Structure formats: C-alpha cells, structure tokens
mmCIF file of C-alpha atoms in Angstrom:
data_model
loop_
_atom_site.group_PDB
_atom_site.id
_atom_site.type_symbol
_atom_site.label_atom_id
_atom_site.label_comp_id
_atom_site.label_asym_id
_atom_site.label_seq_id
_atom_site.Cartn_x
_atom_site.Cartn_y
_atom_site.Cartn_z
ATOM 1 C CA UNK A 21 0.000 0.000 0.000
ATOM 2 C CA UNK A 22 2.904 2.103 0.960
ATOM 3 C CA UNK A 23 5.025 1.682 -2.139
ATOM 4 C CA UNK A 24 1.543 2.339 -4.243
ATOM 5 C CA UNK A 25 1.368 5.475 -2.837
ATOM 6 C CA UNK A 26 5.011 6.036 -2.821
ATOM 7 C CA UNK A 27 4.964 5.286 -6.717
ATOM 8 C CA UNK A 28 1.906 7.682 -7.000
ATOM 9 C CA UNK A 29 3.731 10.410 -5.363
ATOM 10 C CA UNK A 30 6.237 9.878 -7.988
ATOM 11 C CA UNK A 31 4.140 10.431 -10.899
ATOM 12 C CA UNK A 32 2.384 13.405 -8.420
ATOM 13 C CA UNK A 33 5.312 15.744 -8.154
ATOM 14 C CA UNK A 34 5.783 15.131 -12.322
ATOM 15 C CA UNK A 35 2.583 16.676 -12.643
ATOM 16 C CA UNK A 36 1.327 13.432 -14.332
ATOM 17 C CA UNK A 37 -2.437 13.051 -12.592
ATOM 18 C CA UNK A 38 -3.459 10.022 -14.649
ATOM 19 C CA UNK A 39 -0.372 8.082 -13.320
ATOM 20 C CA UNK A 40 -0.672 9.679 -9.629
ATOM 21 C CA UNK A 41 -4.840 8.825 -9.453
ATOM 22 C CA UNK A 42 -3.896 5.157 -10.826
ATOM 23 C CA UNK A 43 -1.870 4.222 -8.271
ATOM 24 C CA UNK A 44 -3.474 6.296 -5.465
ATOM 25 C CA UNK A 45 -6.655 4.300 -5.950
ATOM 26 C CA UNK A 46 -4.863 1.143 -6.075
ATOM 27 C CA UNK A 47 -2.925 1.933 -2.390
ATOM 28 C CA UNK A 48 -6.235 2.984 -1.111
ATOM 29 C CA UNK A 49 -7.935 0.146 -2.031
ATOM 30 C CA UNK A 50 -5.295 -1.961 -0.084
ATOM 31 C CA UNK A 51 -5.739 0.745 3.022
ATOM 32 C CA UNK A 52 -9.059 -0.482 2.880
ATOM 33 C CA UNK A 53 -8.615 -3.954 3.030
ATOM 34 C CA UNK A 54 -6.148 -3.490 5.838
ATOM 35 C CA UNK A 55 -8.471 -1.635 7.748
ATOM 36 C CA UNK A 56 -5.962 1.072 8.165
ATOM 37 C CA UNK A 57 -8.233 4.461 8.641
ATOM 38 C CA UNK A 58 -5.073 6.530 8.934
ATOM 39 C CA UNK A 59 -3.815 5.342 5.374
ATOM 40 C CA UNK A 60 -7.245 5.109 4.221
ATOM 41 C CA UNK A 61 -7.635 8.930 5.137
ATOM 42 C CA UNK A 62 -4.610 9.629 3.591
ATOM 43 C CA UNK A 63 -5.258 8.688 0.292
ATOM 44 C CA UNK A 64 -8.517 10.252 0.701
ATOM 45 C CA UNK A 65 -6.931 13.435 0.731
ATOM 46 C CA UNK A 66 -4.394 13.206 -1.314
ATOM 47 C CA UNK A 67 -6.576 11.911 -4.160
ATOM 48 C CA UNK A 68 -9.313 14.894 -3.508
ATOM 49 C CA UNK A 69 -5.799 17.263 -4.107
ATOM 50 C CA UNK A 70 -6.123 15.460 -7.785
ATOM 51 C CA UNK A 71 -9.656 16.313 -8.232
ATOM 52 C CA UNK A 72 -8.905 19.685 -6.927
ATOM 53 C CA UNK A 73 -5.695 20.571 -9.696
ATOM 54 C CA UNK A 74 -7.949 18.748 -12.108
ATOM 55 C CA UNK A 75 -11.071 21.595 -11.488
ATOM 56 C CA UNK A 76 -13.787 18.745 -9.981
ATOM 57 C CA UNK A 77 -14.568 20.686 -6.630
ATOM 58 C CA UNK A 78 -17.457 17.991 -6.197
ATOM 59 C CA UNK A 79 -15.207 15.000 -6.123
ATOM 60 C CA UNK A 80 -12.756 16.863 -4.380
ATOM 61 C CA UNK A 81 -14.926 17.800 -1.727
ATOM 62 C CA UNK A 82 -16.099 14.547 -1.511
ATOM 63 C CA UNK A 83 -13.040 12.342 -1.158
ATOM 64 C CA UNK A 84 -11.537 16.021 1.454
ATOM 65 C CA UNK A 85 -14.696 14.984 3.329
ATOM 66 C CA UNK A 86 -14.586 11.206 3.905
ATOM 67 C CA UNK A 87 -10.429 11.889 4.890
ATOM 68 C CA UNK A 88 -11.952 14.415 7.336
ATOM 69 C CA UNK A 89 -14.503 11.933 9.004
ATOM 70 C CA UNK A 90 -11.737 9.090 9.118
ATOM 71 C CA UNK A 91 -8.833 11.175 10.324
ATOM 72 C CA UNK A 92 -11.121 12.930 13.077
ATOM 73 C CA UNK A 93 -12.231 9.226 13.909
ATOM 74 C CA UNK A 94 -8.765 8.076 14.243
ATOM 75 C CA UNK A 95 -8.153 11.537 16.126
ATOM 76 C CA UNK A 96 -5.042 12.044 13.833
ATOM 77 C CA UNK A 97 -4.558 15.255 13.781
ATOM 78 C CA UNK A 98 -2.228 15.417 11.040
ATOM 79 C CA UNK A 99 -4.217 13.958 9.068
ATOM 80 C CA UNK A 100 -7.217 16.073 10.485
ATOM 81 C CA UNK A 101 -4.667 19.182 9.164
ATOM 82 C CA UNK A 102 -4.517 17.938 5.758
ATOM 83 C CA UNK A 103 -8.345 17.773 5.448
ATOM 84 C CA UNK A 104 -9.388 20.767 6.485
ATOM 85 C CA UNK A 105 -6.747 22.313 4.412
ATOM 86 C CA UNK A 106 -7.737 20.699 1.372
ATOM 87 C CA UNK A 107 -11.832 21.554 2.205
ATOM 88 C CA UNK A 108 -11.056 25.078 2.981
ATOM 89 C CA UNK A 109 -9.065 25.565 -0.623
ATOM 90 C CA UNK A 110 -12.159 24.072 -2.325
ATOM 91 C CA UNK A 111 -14.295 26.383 -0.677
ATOM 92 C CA UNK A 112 -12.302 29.272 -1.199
ATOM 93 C CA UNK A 113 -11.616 28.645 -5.031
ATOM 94 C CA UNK A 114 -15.400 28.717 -5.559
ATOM 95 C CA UNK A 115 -16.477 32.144 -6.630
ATOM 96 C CA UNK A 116 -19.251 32.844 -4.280
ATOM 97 C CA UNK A 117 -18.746 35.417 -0.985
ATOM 98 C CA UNK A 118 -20.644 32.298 1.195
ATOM 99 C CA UNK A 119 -18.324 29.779 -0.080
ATOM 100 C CA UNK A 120 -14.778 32.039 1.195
ATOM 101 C CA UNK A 121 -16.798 32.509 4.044
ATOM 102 C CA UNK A 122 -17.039 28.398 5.013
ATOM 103 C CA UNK A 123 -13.429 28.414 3.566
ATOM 104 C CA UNK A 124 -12.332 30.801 6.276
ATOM 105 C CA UNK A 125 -14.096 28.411 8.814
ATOM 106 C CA UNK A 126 -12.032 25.313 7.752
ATOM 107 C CA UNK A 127 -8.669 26.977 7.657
ATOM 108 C CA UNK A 128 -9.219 28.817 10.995
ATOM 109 C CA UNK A 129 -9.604 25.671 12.679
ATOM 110 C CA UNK A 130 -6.936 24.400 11.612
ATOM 111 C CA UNK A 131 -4.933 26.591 12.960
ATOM 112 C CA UNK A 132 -4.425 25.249 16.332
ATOM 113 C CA UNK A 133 -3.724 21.945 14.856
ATOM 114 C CA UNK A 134 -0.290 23.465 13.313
ATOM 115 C CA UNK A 135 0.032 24.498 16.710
ATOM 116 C CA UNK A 136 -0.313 21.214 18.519
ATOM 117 C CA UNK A 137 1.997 19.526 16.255
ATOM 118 C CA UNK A 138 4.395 21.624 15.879
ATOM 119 C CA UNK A 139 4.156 22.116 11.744
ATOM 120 C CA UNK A 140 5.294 26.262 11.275
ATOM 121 C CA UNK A 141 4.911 25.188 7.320
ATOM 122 C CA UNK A 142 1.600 24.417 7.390
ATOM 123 C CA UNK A 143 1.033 27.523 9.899
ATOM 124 C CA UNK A 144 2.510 29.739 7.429
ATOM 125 C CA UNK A 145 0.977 28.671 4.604
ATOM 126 C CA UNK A 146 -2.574 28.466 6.489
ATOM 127 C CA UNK A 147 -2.970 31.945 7.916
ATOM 128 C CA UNK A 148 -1.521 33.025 4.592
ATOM 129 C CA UNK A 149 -4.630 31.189 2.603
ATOM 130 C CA UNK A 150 -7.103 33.076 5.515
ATOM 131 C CA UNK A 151 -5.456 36.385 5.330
ATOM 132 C CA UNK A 152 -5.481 35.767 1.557
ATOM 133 C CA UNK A 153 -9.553 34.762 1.831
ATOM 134 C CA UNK A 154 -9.828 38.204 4.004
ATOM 135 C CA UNK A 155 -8.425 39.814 1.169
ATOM 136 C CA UNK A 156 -10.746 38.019 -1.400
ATOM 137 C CA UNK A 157 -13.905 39.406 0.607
ATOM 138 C CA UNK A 158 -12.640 42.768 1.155
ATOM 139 C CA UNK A 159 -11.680 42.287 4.774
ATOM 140 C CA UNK A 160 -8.149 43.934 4.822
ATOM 141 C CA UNK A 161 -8.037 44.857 8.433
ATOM 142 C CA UNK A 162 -8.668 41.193 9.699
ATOM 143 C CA UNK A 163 -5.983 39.896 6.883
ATOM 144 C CA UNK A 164 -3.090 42.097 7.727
ATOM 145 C CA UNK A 165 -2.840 39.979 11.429
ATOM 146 C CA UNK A 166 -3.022 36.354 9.376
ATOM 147 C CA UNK A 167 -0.241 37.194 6.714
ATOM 148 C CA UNK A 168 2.249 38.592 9.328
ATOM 149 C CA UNK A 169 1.610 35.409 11.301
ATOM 150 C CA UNK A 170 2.459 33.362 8.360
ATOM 151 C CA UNK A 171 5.557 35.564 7.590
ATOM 152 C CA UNK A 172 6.423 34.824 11.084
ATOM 153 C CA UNK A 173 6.324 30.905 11.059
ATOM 154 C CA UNK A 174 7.747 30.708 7.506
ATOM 155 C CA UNK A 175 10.826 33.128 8.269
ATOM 156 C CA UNK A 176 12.223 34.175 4.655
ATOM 157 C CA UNK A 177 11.670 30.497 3.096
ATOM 158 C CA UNK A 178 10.081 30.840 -0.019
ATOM 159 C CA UNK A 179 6.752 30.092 0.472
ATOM 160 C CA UNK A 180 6.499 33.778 2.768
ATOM 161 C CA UNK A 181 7.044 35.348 -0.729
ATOM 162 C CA UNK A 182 3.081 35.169 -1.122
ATOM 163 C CA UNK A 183 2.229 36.466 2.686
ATOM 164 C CA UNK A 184 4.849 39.258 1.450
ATOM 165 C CA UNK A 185 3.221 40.342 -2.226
ATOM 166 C CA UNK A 186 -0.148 39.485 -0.231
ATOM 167 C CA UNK A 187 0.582 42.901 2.272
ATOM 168 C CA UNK A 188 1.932 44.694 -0.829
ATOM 169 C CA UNK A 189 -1.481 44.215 -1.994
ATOM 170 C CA UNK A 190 -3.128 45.273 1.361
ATOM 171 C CA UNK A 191 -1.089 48.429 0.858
ATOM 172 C CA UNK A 192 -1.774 48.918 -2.573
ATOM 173 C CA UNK A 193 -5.109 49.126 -1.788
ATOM 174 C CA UNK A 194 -4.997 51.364 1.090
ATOM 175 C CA UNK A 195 -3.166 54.254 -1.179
ATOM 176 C CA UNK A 196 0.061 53.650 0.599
ATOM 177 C CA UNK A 197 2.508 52.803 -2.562
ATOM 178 C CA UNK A 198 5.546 53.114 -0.831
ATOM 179 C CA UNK A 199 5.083 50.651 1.814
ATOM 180 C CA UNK A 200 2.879 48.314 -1.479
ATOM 181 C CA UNK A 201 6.736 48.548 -3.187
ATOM 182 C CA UNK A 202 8.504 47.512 0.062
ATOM 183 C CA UNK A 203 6.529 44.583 0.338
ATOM 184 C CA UNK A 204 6.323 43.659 -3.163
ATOM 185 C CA UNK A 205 10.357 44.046 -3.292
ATOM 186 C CA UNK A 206 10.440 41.614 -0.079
ATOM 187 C CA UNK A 207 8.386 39.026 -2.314
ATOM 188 C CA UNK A 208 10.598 39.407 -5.711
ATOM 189 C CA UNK A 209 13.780 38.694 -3.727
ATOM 190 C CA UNK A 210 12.595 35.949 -2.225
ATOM 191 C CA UNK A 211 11.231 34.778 -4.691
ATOM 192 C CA UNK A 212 14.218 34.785 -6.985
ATOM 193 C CA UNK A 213 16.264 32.787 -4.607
ATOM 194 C CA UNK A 214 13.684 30.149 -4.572
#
C-alpha cells in the first residue's frame, strides 16, 4: 500500500495526474482492506488534491470529506490538518462570498492543529490562505494579522514570498505605494532565490 502510494507520489510531483490517481486508488484500495483508517484517510486526501488541480470541486470535496470523518475518527490530527486544508481551498476557489466565508471556517480551525503539532509550514501557509480569503472578501483589516503570522512561522523560506506580495497588496489598496513597493520588493527577492 505504501510503495503504491510512494509510486503515485512519484508520478504526483511530475505533474502526471493520470499516473498519480492510478496508483493512489490502487494503495487505497489496499488501506481499505487493511483496515488502516489513517492510510485510508490519507489517500482520501491526497486523491481529492487530484480532483482539486484537475477543477472537480465535487469530487474533491467529496473524497476532502470522507479523509476528514476518518482522520477525526482516528483523532489524527495530522491527518485532520490535511483535510481541512484541502476543504477550505475548495471552498475558497469557488467564486461565491458564502463559499470564502465556510473556507475561512475550515482553515481557521486548523490553525491550532499546526500548533499542537508543531508544523510552522503548514502555519505559514494556512494563515496566509485566511489572510489571503480576508483579502478576497474585502476584509483587509482582519488579513493584515493572518499574513504577518504566516511571515512569522515561515521566516524568509520561499513560500512567505506570497504572505509578502499578499501585504503589498493590502497596501496597494490602502493608497500607501511606498510601503505596497517595500513589500512587493520583499516578495521578488525571495522569490528569486527560490
């Protein structure tokens, strides 16, 4: 089951979805016959990341869903992480104010699960997507506090590059171009050491 998924992850990180979904399906069906709900949950998820790069929010959301039941089950909160990750970008790539909304409710609660296990990427990356989704539905004074948090946990590594263009944005917006070019510079040079 392991060296399925290990095979799928392969063909995953090659951009080759086809591949990655053949093989994910395969490992999962082994999960299942093992009875492993922590493996099981896992290639829930990961396979719902497919449907999500692929543009089918419904299967998405439905395989994000089923890895969020099992995971909170197994009271893996890892795996409880991923899930509520993956729901929350579904919600928030939908168009619709009501959808970033239930987006914002997912991500937020993940929060103190990056917290509890100690995972400053996915806390950077998370309070970026909120302050990002506070951006989105014209929020800026609740988004500013989320995408210095993630600059915080993420440091200069180049995933803060986003928080960073994110404020420029925030600034941008509020008229204040000088402190917009600051931040945008921050992003571009990280960026370009990436």
């Amino acid at each position: 089951a392991y060296a399925l998924k290990n095979v799928g992850l392969g063909y995953y990180y090659q951009g080759k979805y086809v591949e990655t979904l053949d093989y994910w399906e395969q490992s999962l069906k082994m999960f299942e016959e093992l009875k492993d709900d922590i493996g099981i949950a896992n290639l829930l998820n990961n396979i719902a990341a497919i449907y999500v790069n692929q543009g089918d929010d419904t299967r998405g959301l439905e395989y994000g869903l089923r890895s969020l039941k099992l995971s909170e089950k197994a009271g893996d909160k890892l795996r409880i992480l991923s899930a509520l990750n993956t729901i929350g970008t579904i919600y928030f790539n939908k168009k619709d104010t009501a959808d970033k909304v239930k987006a914002l409710s997912y991500m937020i609660s993940a929060l103190p699960l990056c917290e509890a296990i100690g995972n400053k990427d996915a806390l950077g990356i998370i309070s970026e997507n909120i302050g990002e989704i506070y951006l989105t539905i014209n929020q800026p004074e609740k988004a500013l506090p989320y995408l210095e948090r993630s600059i915080q946990a993420l440091g200069d590594a180049a995933n803060s590059s986003v928080a960073y263009n994110s404020i420029g944005k925030l600034y941008l917006r509020k008229g204040d171009y000088n402190q917009a070019l600051s931040y945008h510079s921050k992003a571009l040079s990280i960026a370009e050491k990436a």
